[in-house]
Amino acid sequence: MNANVNESELDKLNTALEEGAFRQIRYTLNKTLRPSEVAHLIEKSPPKERRLLWSMIHKDIEADVLQELGDDVKSEILSKMNTSEVLAISESLEPDDLADMMQQLPETVMHELLRSMDHQNRERLEKVLSYPEDTAGGLMNTDTITIRPDITIEAALRYLRRHAELPDMTDCLFVVSRKDTYIGSLPLTRMLVSDPSSTVREMMVTDKPPIQADMEDTLVAKLFEQEDLVSAPVVDENNQLLGRITIDDVVDVIREDADHSLMSMAGLDEDEDTFAPIMKTTRRRAVWLGINLITAFMASAVIGLFEETIGKVVALAVLMPIVASMGGIAGSQVLTLMIRGQALGHVERSNARWLLNREMIVGLLNGLLWALVVAVIAVLWFQDMTIGIIIACAIMINLFAAALAGTLLPILLKTWGIDPALAGSVLLTTITDVVGFFAFLGLATFFYS
Amino acid sequence: MNANVNESELDKLNTALEEGAFRQIRYTLNKTLRPSEVAHLIEKSPPKERRLLWSMIHKDIEADVLQELGDDVKSEILSKMNTSEVLAISESLEPDDLADMMQQLPETVMHELLRSMDHQNRERLEKVLSYPEDTAGGLMNTDTITIRPDITIEAALRYLRRHAELPDMTDCLFVVSRKDTYIGSLPLTRMLVSDPSSTVREMMVTDKPPIQADMEDTLVAKLFEQEDLVSAPVVDENNQLLGRITIDDVVDVIREDADHSLMSMAGLDEDEDTFAPIMKTTRRRAVWLGINLITAFMASAVIGLFEETIGKVVALAVLMPIVASMGGIAGSQVLTLMIRGQALGHVERSNARWLLNREMIVGLLNGLLWALVVAVIAVLWFQDMTIGIIIACAIMINLFAAALAGTLLPILLKTWGIDPALAGSVLLTTITDVVGFFAFLGLATFFYS
């Protein structure tokens, strides 16, 4: 498929929206585009257009579109539906998506929904709901195809042919005992090249242990990446087969996981809707600005200690942001590298010491280099040798402090159970600002008094 | 599989490394761990341990381990091999991985390698090499299984059974004409539920157009995500089947793509090795510090314009970092949101105006709120009404400028073909520093003169 064609199709749709050509839009939404493309279009539209688009979607594809939407957008749309609309949509969702949706519904609607389901579906849903959203159990679906180990491949093929269709992303059948205990997997690719008279037991694969339902979703993602899996069985603590996880849901975990570091470092939520309404956005941003204001005042307080010195040598006020800024930049490089390393599972206790040593040496070397450069410029600018010496020392101290803070903060924060991506950058700039101003103005007070 | 078991296995290995228990390590590396786990272990080890670990790996698994490594680590290891070692490894690599590796080899080794390959393999490799690394063609493998449309499902099943095994991640067969023109796909799941006497033509799927070889890899990834694909056919401009792309390679693209924004915003490369050697790290970091130093000096120059005013009212020097810092924080929130929006394909010309309006209003509202808070604190701190009015105005101006810059910079940079994630943060802080200091000190000069 040529994605450019789609892009221009979406552009056309935008023009149509502006011109109010609703019949054309309705046709495109329901006949030309796939649910995933409709969802993409809704996500990149401002709130008013979003409501308009949603209202033009046919009931039949509402559920498909809904489950392609991001959490933030999804809950916005769900919050505007009445109970019967929610019920109608829930019928065509898979258990894992339904479980996700449940968590965004008001209590009353949720109970209504559970009551309206038939026994089998409610049981399936409750199985998924009984595990936290960010575990293998919360990620799994229950649409497994199981076979017994003692039948022949030929019988298994006949059994499959009795199905009208197989679930999407079925790349293997799960071999279970009479009591649903997981025994092994039979990849379809293996089944297709097997001698039909051999048994499932002979052909099945048992070297890949099943996933425990309480495994963290990020670990599940790592496993899928390392083993190049398409689907994997999920079992409980008694090795009973509960369901399966498929790569499409794992890709969502990987994407969210990777977005998390980027967004958190700017104090944003990874689910943050690009087109969130103004008041919601203002409120969320205000909190982050408030937190950062406290750290800014701490830096100001440090400067306040040296008012007298600044009054005597105003050049200090001109140069002091350079010291703080160089420290902040150097520190955030280390911090970002460490946070990415933690996400990839590269950074842990056993290599922390090596990383700290490396970063301290890098900090010292870059400190030396840039201290020299800045000192020369400062001396030429203000025709004052002393200020050159002071700023050189301050920059070396601050780049060293930045290396220390950038390396140790993420490790310490993680040990304390605090998200380094969220708290790291605020704490780091506090440290580099305070150390930078204190070193620079402190040295100046010493030299100029 | 329980990943915790693995973690502790790796811990044990680390202890063994420290104790020099080489026999035990050699056994674990070659017998217990999977290639992907060995690669992970190498990636999270410092250089010295890395070389030691690599030297203990058996020749048979070297290629498997190598292709699981990140680009930076891979090229470091390749650079230390001689030609015959490279040749030995290349034999067990798939064309797309081989093509990746080729780009990291010295010219002479590359030619040697091409000469040593047999005709069929060279042809396959050259097919992949003829497309840039970041396109569908560079991402594809040539291990497709093709069938003709006019045979029956039964014949197709017999044909498959003649294979000893099917390539990994084979979820569908590709239906081609006698001249290798792509006609459609036959999912295995569909094949298995079909009446054996029906023809491939009747059962094949044709509603998913094949991927053009020159499609950008990020668009390929989006397509896989939207359509929940496991594999997809790649064709040239004449609709000739060239190969196929599988989800495992797409996951790598998604991961790199997502890492790119995070790392670039700190001036780091997404392939950056967490354990890169000191001199390499120092050099790379120095460049980024140098660029940021220029912007820091621009901010200083602005402050320098107002030396006289600062000399009269030293409180200005104490408070000025607050104005700059609040602007920087507010701006980088907008910038991060925009960069993520661009990566997801949410931000484009048609909705830029809406976003700009939203951000300007959010900037004004938060500007009003925090201007008031800071003003009250400043007045109480310095017992001076004037300084409260000045800082309130400056903060409002700077938060408004931050909203403008945060929204417009990524759009403009992208139009000019510059990576917003890389250049955006430097430019943004330059703007918020310069505007912040200029507004605050400029207003102060006006009020206090």
Coordinates of N, CA and C in Angstrom, one line a residue, chain A residues 1 3 7 14 34 36 40 43-44 46-47 157 160-161 163-164 166 169-170 188-189 192-194 196 209-210 215 223 225-228 247-248 251 254-255 258-259 261-263 265-268 270 272 274-276 278 281-282 285-286 288-290 292-293 296-297 300 303 307 311 314 317-318 320-322 325-326 329 333-334 336-337 340 344-346 348 350-351 354-355 358-359 361-362 365-366 370 374 377 382, chain B residues 1 3 7 14 34 36 40 43-44 46-47 157 160-161 163-164 166 169-170 188-189 192-194 196 209-211 215 223 225-228 247-248 251 254-255 258-259 262-263 265-268 270 272 274-276 278 281-282 285-286 288-290 292-293 296-297 300 303 307 311 314 317-318 320-322 325-326 329 333-334 336-337 340 344-346 348 350-351 354-355 358-359 361-362 365-366 370 374 377 382:
Chain A
M1 N 0.8 -1.2 0.0 CA 0.0 0.0 0.0 C 0.9 1.3 0.0
A3 N 1.4 4.7 1.2 CA 0.9 5.6 2.3 C 0.7 7.0 1.8
E7 N -2.3 9.7 2.7 CA -2.1 11.1 3.2 C -2.9 12.1 2.4
N14 N -9.9 16.6 4.9 CA -9.8 17.9 5.7 C -10.4 19.0 4.9
R34 N -9.9 2.5 6.2 CA -10.0 1.4 7.2 C -10.1 2.0 8.6
S36 N -8.4 1.8 11.2 CA -7.2 2.3 11.8 C -6.9 3.7 11.2
H40 N -6.8 7.3 13.1 CA -5.7 8.3 12.9 C -6.2 9.7 12.6
E43 N -7.7 11.2 15.7 CA -6.6 11.6 16.6 C -5.9 12.9 16.2
K44 N -5.8 13.2 14.9 CA -5.1 14.4 14.6 C -6.0 15.5 14.2
P46 N -8.7 18.6 15.8 CA -9.0 19.3 17.0 C -10.4 18.8 17.5
P47 N -10.7 19.1 18.8 CA -11.9 18.6 19.4 C -13.2 18.7 18.6
L157 N -5.1 -31.1 11.3 CA -5.4 -30.3 10.2 C -6.9 -30.4 9.9
L160 N -8.7 -28.1 12.3 CA -8.6 -26.7 11.9 C -9.6 -26.4 10.8
R161 N -9.8 -27.3 9.9 CA -10.6 -27.1 8.7 C -12.1 -27.0 9.2
H163 N -13.0 -25.1 11.5 CA -13.3 -23.6 11.8 C -13.6 -22.8 10.6
A164 N -14.5 -21.9 10.7 CA -14.8 -21.0 9.6 C -13.6 -20.1 9.4
L166 N -9.6 -18.7 11.5 CA -8.8 -18.7 12.7 C -8.6 -17.3 13.2
M169 N -3.4 -13.3 13.7 CA -2.1 -13.5 14.3 C -2.0 -14.9 15.0
T170 N -2.7 -15.9 14.5 CA -2.5 -17.3 14.9 C -1.3 -17.8 14.2
L188 N 2.3 -23.2 13.1 CA 1.7 -23.6 11.9 C 2.7 -23.9 10.8
T189 N 3.8 -23.1 10.8 CA 4.9 -23.4 9.7 C 5.5 -24.8 9.9
L192 N 2.8 -27.5 8.8 CA 2.6 -27.6 7.3 C 3.7 -28.4 6.6
V193 N 4.9 -28.5 7.3 CA 5.9 -29.3 6.7 C 6.1 -30.7 7.3
S194 N 5.2 -31.0 8.3 CA 5.3 -32.3 9.0 C 4.6 -33.4 8.2
P196 N 2.0 -36.0 7.9 CA 0.6 -36.0 8.4 C 0.4 -37.1 9.5
P209 N 9.5 -21.6 27.3 CA 8.5 -21.7 28.4 C 7.4 -20.6 28.2
P210 N 6.2 -20.9 28.7 CA 5.1 -20.0 28.5 C 5.3 -18.8 29.4
M215 N 3.7 -11.5 34.8 CA 5.0 -10.9 34.3 C 4.6 -9.4 33.8
L223 N 10.9 -9.9 25.8 CA 10.9 -11.3 25.4 C 10.5 -11.4 23.9
E225 N 10.8 -9.2 21.6 CA 11.8 -8.7 20.8 C 13.0 -9.6 20.7
Q226 N 13.4 -10.2 21.8 CA 14.6 -11.1 21.8 C 14.3 -12.4 21.1
E227 N 13.1 -12.9 21.2 CA 12.8 -14.2 20.6 C 12.1 -14.1 19.3
D228 N 11.8 -12.9 18.8 CA 11.1 -12.7 17.5 C 9.8 -13.5 17.5
I247 N 1.7 -10.1 19.0 CA 2.7 -9.0 18.7 C 2.1 -7.6 18.6
D248 N 0.9 -7.5 18.0 CA 0.3 -6.2 17.8 C 0.1 -5.5 19.1
V251 N 3.6 -4.4 20.4 CA 4.1 -3.2 19.7 C 3.5 -1.9 20.4
I254 N 5.6 -1.4 23.4 CA 6.9 -0.8 23.1 C 6.9 0.7 22.7
R255 N 5.9 1.0 21.9 CA 5.7 2.4 21.6 C 5.4 3.3 22.8
A258 N 8.6 3.6 25.0 CA 9.6 4.5 24.4 C 9.1 5.9 24.5
D259 N 7.8 6.2 24.3 CA 7.3 7.6 24.4 C 7.4 8.0 25.9
S261 N 9.6 7.9 28.3 CA 10.8 8.6 28.7 C 10.8 10.0 28.1
L262 N 10.5 10.1 26.8 CA 10.5 11.4 26.1 C 9.5 12.4 26.8
M263 N 8.3 11.9 27.0 CA 7.2 12.8 27.5 C 7.4 13.1 28.9
M265 N 10.1 13.4 30.6 CA 11.2 14.3 30.9 C 10.8 15.8 30.7
A266 N 9.7 16.0 30.0 CA 9.1 17.3 29.9 C 7.9 17.4 30.8
G267 N 7.7 16.5 31.7 CA 6.6 16.6 32.6 C 5.3 16.3 32.0
L268 N 5.3 15.5 30.8 CA 4.0 15.2 30.1 C 3.7 13.8 30.3
E270 N 2.6 10.1 28.8 CA 2.8 9.5 27.5 C 1.5 9.4 26.7
E272 N -0.7 11.7 26.7 CA -1.2 13.1 26.4 C -1.7 13.2 25.0
T274 N -2.5 15.2 21.8 CA -1.9 16.4 21.2 C -3.0 17.5 21.1
F275 N -4.3 17.2 21.0 CA -5.3 18.2 20.8 C -6.2 18.3 22.0
A276 N -5.7 18.0 23.2 CA -6.5 18.1 24.4 C -7.1 19.5 24.6
I278 N -8.2 23.2 26.0 CA -7.4 24.2 26.6 C -7.3 24.2 28.1
T281 N -5.3 21.2 29.3 CA -3.9 21.4 29.1 C -3.3 22.4 30.1
T282 N -4.0 23.5 30.2 CA -3.4 24.6 31.1 C -3.2 24.0 32.5
R285 N -0.2 21.6 32.6 CA 1.1 22.3 32.5 C 1.4 23.1 33.7
A286 N 0.4 23.7 34.3 CA 0.6 24.6 35.4 C 1.3 23.9 36.6
W288 N 3.4 21.4 36.4 CA 4.8 21.2 36.1 C 5.6 22.6 36.2
L289 N 5.0 23.6 35.7 CA 5.6 25.0 35.9 C 5.8 25.3 37.4
G290 N 4.8 25.0 38.2 CA 4.8 25.2 39.6 C 6.0 24.5 40.3
N292 N 8.7 23.5 38.8 CA 9.9 24.1 38.3 C 10.2 25.4 38.9
L293 N 9.1 26.1 39.3 CA 9.3 27.5 39.9 C 10.0 27.4 41.2
A296 N 13.5 27.1 40.6 CA 14.1 28.3 40.1 C 14.3 29.3 41.3
F297 N 13.4 29.3 42.2 CA 13.5 30.1 43.4 C 14.7 29.7 44.3
S300 N 17.6 31.2 42.7 CA 17.6 32.7 43.0 C 18.1 32.9 44.4
I303 N 21.7 33.0 44.5 CA 22.3 34.2 43.9 C 22.1 35.3 45.0
E307 N 24.4 39.0 46.7 CA 24.0 40.3 46.1 C 25.1 41.3 46.2
G311 N 26.9 43.4 43.2 CA 26.8 44.9 43.2 C 28.2 45.5 42.9
V314 N 29.5 43.8 38.4 CA 28.3 43.4 37.6 C 28.5 42.4 36.5
A317 N 27.0 39.0 37.0 CA 25.6 38.8 36.6 C 25.5 38.4 35.1
V318 N 26.4 39.0 34.3 CA 26.3 38.8 32.9 C 26.8 37.3 32.6
M320 N 27.1 34.6 34.8 CA 26.6 33.5 35.6 C 25.7 32.5 34.9
P321 N 24.8 33.0 34.0 CA 23.9 32.0 33.3 C 24.7 31.0 32.5
I322 N 25.9 31.4 32.0 CA 26.7 30.5 31.2 C 27.1 29.2 32.1
S325 N 24.1 27.1 32.7 CA 23.6 26.5 31.4 C 24.5 25.3 30.9
M326 N 25.8 25.5 31.0 CA 26.7 24.4 30.6 C 26.5 23.2 31.5
I329 N 23.2 21.4 30.5 CA 23.3 20.7 29.2 C 24.1 19.4 29.4
Q333 N 22.5 15.4 29.2 CA 23.0 14.4 28.3 C 23.2 13.1 29.0
V334 N 23.9 13.2 30.2 CA 24.2 12.0 30.9 C 22.8 11.4 31.4
T336 N 19.8 11.6 30.1 CA 19.1 11.0 29.0 C 19.7 9.6 28.7
L337 N 21.0 9.6 28.6 CA 21.7 8.3 28.3 C 21.4 7.2 29.3
R340 N 17.6 6.1 29.1 CA 17.5 5.2 28.0 C 18.1 3.8 28.3
L344 N 16.3 0.1 28.4 CA 16.8 -1.0 27.6 C 17.3 -2.1 28.5
G345 N 17.4 -1.9 29.8 CA 17.9 -2.9 30.7 C 19.4 -3.0 30.7
H346 N 20.1 -1.9 30.2 CA 21.6 -1.9 30.2 C 22.2 -1.5 31.5
E348 N 22.5 -1.3 35.4 CA 22.1 -1.9 36.6 C 23.3 -1.8 37.6
S350 N 25.5 -3.7 38.7 CA 26.8 -4.3 38.4 C 27.7 -3.4 37.5
N351 N 27.1 -2.6 36.7 CA 27.9 -1.7 35.8 C 27.8 -0.3 36.2
W354 N 31.3 1.5 36.7 CA 32.0 1.7 35.5 C 31.4 3.0 34.8
L355 N 30.1 3.1 34.8 CA 29.5 4.2 34.1 C 29.8 5.5 34.9
R358 N 33.3 6.5 34.1 CA 33.4 7.0 32.7 C 32.9 8.5 32.7
E359 N 31.7 8.7 33.3 CA 31.1 10.0 33.2 C 31.9 11.0 33.9
I361 N 35.1 11.1 34.3 CA 36.3 11.5 33.5 C 35.9 12.3 32.3
V362 N 34.8 11.9 31.6 CA 34.2 12.7 30.5 C 33.9 14.1 31.0
L365 N 37.2 16.1 31.5 CA 37.8 16.5 30.2 C 37.1 17.6 29.6
N366 N 35.7 17.4 29.4 CA 35.0 18.5 28.8 C 35.0 19.8 29.7
W370 N 36.1 23.3 28.0 CA 35.2 24.5 27.9 C 35.5 25.6 29.0
V374 N 35.8 29.3 27.7 CA 35.0 30.4 28.3 C 35.9 31.4 29.0
I377 N 37.4 33.9 26.6 CA 36.4 34.8 26.1 C 36.0 35.9 27.2
F382 N 35.8 41.2 29.4 CA 35.8 42.2 30.5 C 37.2 42.7 30.9
Chain B
M1 N 8.5 -17.9 29.6 CA 9.8 -17.8 30.2 C 9.7 -16.7 31.3
A3 N 11.5 -13.9 33.0 CA 12.6 -13.0 32.7 C 13.5 -12.8 34.0
E7 N 17.5 -12.6 34.5 CA 18.3 -11.5 35.1 C 19.3 -12.1 36.1
N14 N 27.9 -12.1 35.8 CA 28.8 -11.0 36.1 C 29.7 -11.3 37.3
R34 N 20.5 -17.9 25.1 CA 20.1 -17.7 23.7 C 21.0 -16.6 23.1
S36 N 20.2 -13.9 21.6 CA 19.7 -12.6 22.0 C 20.1 -12.2 23.4
H40 N 22.5 -9.1 24.6 CA 22.0 -8.2 25.7 C 23.1 -8.1 26.7
E43 N 26.0 -6.0 25.4 CA 25.6 -4.6 25.3 C 25.7 -3.9 26.6
K44 N 25.4 -4.6 27.7 CA 25.4 -3.9 29.0 C 26.7 -4.1 29.7
P46 N 30.9 -3.1 30.1 CA 31.9 -2.1 29.7 C 32.8 -2.7 28.6
P47 N 33.6 -1.9 27.9 CA 34.4 -2.4 26.8 C 35.3 -3.6 27.1
L157 N -0.7 -27.3 -0.3 CA -0.3 -27.9 0.9 C 0.8 -29.0 0.7
L160 N 4.1 -27.2 0.1 CA 4.7 -26.8 1.4 C 5.4 -28.0 2.1
R161 N 4.7 -29.2 2.0 CA 5.2 -30.3 2.8 C 6.6 -30.8 2.2
H163 N 9.0 -28.8 1.7 CA 10.1 -28.0 2.4 C 10.5 -28.7 3.7
A164 N 11.7 -28.6 4.0 CA 12.2 -29.2 5.3 C 11.7 -28.3 6.4
L166 N 9.9 -23.9 7.0 CA 9.5 -22.7 6.4 C 10.2 -21.6 7.1
M169 N 8.5 -16.5 10.8 CA 7.6 -15.4 10.6 C 6.9 -15.6 9.2
T170 N 6.7 -16.8 8.7 CA 5.9 -17.0 7.5 C 4.5 -17.1 8.0
L188 N -1.7 -18.3 5.9 CA -1.7 -19.7 6.3 C -3.0 -20.0 7.1
T189 N -3.4 -19.0 7.9 CA -4.6 -19.3 8.7 C -5.8 -19.5 7.8
L192 N -5.6 -23.0 6.0 CA -5.8 -24.1 6.8 C -7.3 -24.4 7.0
V193 N -8.1 -23.4 6.8 CA -9.6 -23.6 7.0 C -10.3 -23.7 5.6
S194 N -9.5 -23.7 4.5 CA -10.1 -23.7 3.2 C -10.4 -25.1 2.8
P196 N -9.9 -28.1 0.5 CA -8.7 -28.4 -0.2 C -8.9 -28.3 -1.8
P209 N -2.7 -3.8 -0.7 CA -1.7 -3.6 -1.7 C -0.3 -3.9 -1.2
P210 N 0.6 -4.4 -2.0 CA 2.0 -4.6 -1.5 C 2.7 -3.3 -1.2
I211 N 3.8 -3.4 -0.5 CA 4.6 -2.3 -0.2 C 5.6 -1.9 -1.3
M215 N 9.4 2.9 -0.2 CA 8.6 3.5 0.9 C 9.6 3.7 2.1
L223 N 2.3 1.4 8.8 CA 1.4 0.5 8.1 C 1.2 -0.8 8.9
E225 N 1.7 -1.2 12.0 CA 0.9 -1.0 13.3 C -0.6 -0.8 13.0
Q226 N -0.9 -0.1 11.9 CA -2.3 0.1 11.6 C -3.0 -1.1 11.2
E227 N -2.3 -2.0 10.4 CA -3.0 -3.1 9.8 C -2.7 -4.4 10.6
D228 N -2.0 -4.3 11.7 CA -1.6 -5.5 12.5 C -1.0 -6.6 11.6
I247 N 7.6 -8.5 10.9 CA 7.4 -7.6 12.0 C 8.6 -7.4 13.0
D248 N 9.5 -8.4 13.0 CA 10.6 -8.3 14.0 C 11.5 -7.2 13.5
V251 N 9.7 -3.9 14.4 CA 9.8 -3.5 15.8 C 11.1 -2.7 16.0
I254 N 10.5 0.8 14.9 CA 9.7 1.5 15.9 C 10.5 1.9 17.1
R255 N 11.3 1.0 17.6 CA 12.1 1.3 18.8 C 13.1 2.4 18.5
A258 N 11.4 5.8 18.0 CA 10.9 6.4 19.3 C 12.1 6.9 20.1
D259 N 13.2 6.1 20.1 CA 14.4 6.6 20.8 C 15.0 7.8 20.2
L262 N 13.9 11.2 21.8 CA 14.5 11.3 23.2 C 15.9 11.7 23.1
M263 N 16.7 10.9 22.4 CA 18.1 11.1 22.3 C 18.5 12.4 21.6
M265 N 17.0 15.1 21.4 CA 16.7 16.4 22.2 C 17.8 16.6 23.1
A266 N 18.6 15.6 23.5 CA 19.8 15.9 24.3 C 21.1 15.9 23.5
G267 N 20.9 16.0 22.2 CA 22.1 16.0 21.3 C 22.8 14.7 21.2
L268 N 22.1 13.6 21.5 CA 22.7 12.3 21.4 C 22.2 11.5 20.2
E270 N 20.7 8.1 18.4 CA 19.8 7.1 19.0 C 20.6 5.7 19.0
E272 N 23.6 5.6 20.1 CA 24.7 5.8 21.1 C 24.8 4.6 22.0
T274 N 25.7 2.9 25.4 CA 25.8 3.3 26.8 C 27.2 3.2 27.3
F275 N 27.9 2.3 26.7 CA 29.3 2.0 27.3 C 30.4 2.4 26.3
A276 N 30.1 3.5 25.5 CA 31.1 3.9 24.5 C 32.4 4.3 25.2
I278 N 35.7 6.4 26.5 CA 35.8 7.7 27.0 C 36.1 8.8 26.0
T281 N 33.2 9.4 23.6 CA 32.1 10.1 24.3 C 32.4 11.5 24.5
T282 N 33.6 11.8 25.0 CA 34.0 13.2 25.2 C 33.9 14.0 24.0
R285 N 30.2 14.6 23.0 CA 29.5 15.5 24.0 C 30.1 17.0 23.8
A286 N 31.4 17.1 23.5 CA 32.0 18.4 23.4 C 31.3 19.2 22.3
W288 N 28.2 19.1 21.3 CA 26.9 19.6 21.8 C 27.1 20.8 22.8
L289 N 28.1 20.6 23.7 CA 28.3 21.7 24.7 C 28.8 22.9 23.9
G290 N 29.6 22.8 22.9 CA 30.0 24.0 22.1 C 28.9 24.7 21.5
N292 N 25.8 24.7 22.5 CA 25.0 25.3 23.5 C 25.7 26.5 24.1
L293 N 27.1 26.5 24.1 CA 27.8 27.6 24.7 C 27.5 28.9 23.8
A296 N 24.4 30.3 25.0 CA 24.6 30.8 26.3 C 25.2 32.2 26.3
F297 N 26.2 32.3 25.3 CA 26.8 33.7 25.2 C 25.9 34.7 24.6
S300 N 24.1 35.9 27.5 CA 25.0 36.8 28.3 C 25.1 38.2 27.6
I303 N 22.2 40.3 28.6 CA 22.3 40.8 29.9 C 23.4 41.9 30.0
E307 N 24.0 46.1 31.9 CA 24.9 46.1 33.1 C 24.6 47.3 34.0
G311 N 23.6 47.1 37.9 CA 24.5 47.8 38.9 C 23.7 48.6 39.9
V314 N 20.5 45.4 42.1 CA 21.1 44.1 42.1 C 20.0 43.0 42.2
A317 N 19.4 40.8 39.1 CA 20.3 39.7 38.9 C 19.8 38.5 39.6
V318 N 19.2 38.7 40.8 CA 18.7 37.6 41.6 C 17.5 36.9 40.9
M320 N 16.4 37.4 37.6 CA 16.3 37.1 36.2 C 16.4 35.7 35.7
P321 N 17.1 34.8 36.5 CA 17.0 33.4 36.0 C 15.6 32.8 36.1
I322 N 14.8 33.3 37.0 CA 13.4 32.7 37.1 C 12.6 33.0 35.8
S325 N 14.0 30.6 33.1 CA 13.8 29.2 33.4 C 12.3 28.9 33.1
M326 N 11.4 29.7 33.6 CA 10.0 29.5 33.4 C 9.7 29.4 31.9
I329 N 11.1 26.0 30.5 CA 10.3 24.9 30.8 C 8.9 24.8 30.0
Q333 N 7.9 22.0 27.0 CA 6.7 21.2 27.0 C 6.0 21.2 25.7
V334 N 5.8 22.4 25.2 CA 5.2 22.5 23.9 C 6.0 21.8 22.8
T336 N 8.2 19.3 23.0 CA 8.2 17.9 23.1 C 6.8 17.3 22.6
L337 N 5.8 18.0 22.9 CA 4.4 17.5 22.5 C 4.4 17.6 20.9
R340 N 6.6 14.8 19.3 CA 5.9 13.5 19.4 C 4.8 13.5 18.4
L344 N 4.2 10.8 15.4 CA 3.0 10.0 15.2 C 2.2 10.4 14.0
G345 N 2.6 11.5 13.3 CA 1.8 11.9 12.1 C 0.6 12.7 12.5
H346 N 0.5 13.2 13.7 CA -0.7 14.0 14.1 C -0.6 15.5 13.7
E348 N 0.3 18.4 11.3 CA 0.6 18.8 9.9 C 0.0 20.2 9.6
S350 N -2.5 21.3 8.2 CA -4.0 21.5 8.3 C -4.4 21.8 9.7
N351 N -3.7 21.3 10.7 CA -4.1 21.5 12.1 C -3.1 22.4 12.9
W354 N -4.7 25.5 14.5 CA -5.5 25.2 15.7 C -4.5 25.0 16.9
L355 N -3.4 24.2 16.7 CA -2.5 24.0 17.8 C -1.8 25.3 18.2
R358 N -4.3 27.1 20.4 CA -4.4 26.5 21.7 C -3.2 26.9 22.5
E359 N -2.0 26.7 22.0 CA -0.8 26.9 22.8 C -0.7 28.4 23.2
I361 N -3.1 30.5 23.9 CA -4.1 30.7 25.0 C -3.6 30.0 26.2
V362 N -3.1 28.8 26.1 CA -2.5 28.1 27.3 C -1.3 28.9 27.9
L365 N -2.7 32.0 29.7 CA -3.3 31.6 31.0 C -2.3 31.3 32.0
N366 N -1.4 30.4 31.7 CA -0.3 30.0 32.6 C 0.6 31.2 32.9
W370 N 1.2 32.4 36.8 CA 2.5 32.4 37.4 C 3.2 33.7 37.5
V374 N 4.7 34.8 41.1 CA 6.1 35.3 41.2 C 6.1 36.7 41.6
I377 N 5.7 37.0 45.4 CA 6.9 36.6 46.1 C 8.0 37.6 46.0
F382 N 11.7 41.6 48.1 CA 12.5 42.8 48.0 C 11.8 44.0 48.4

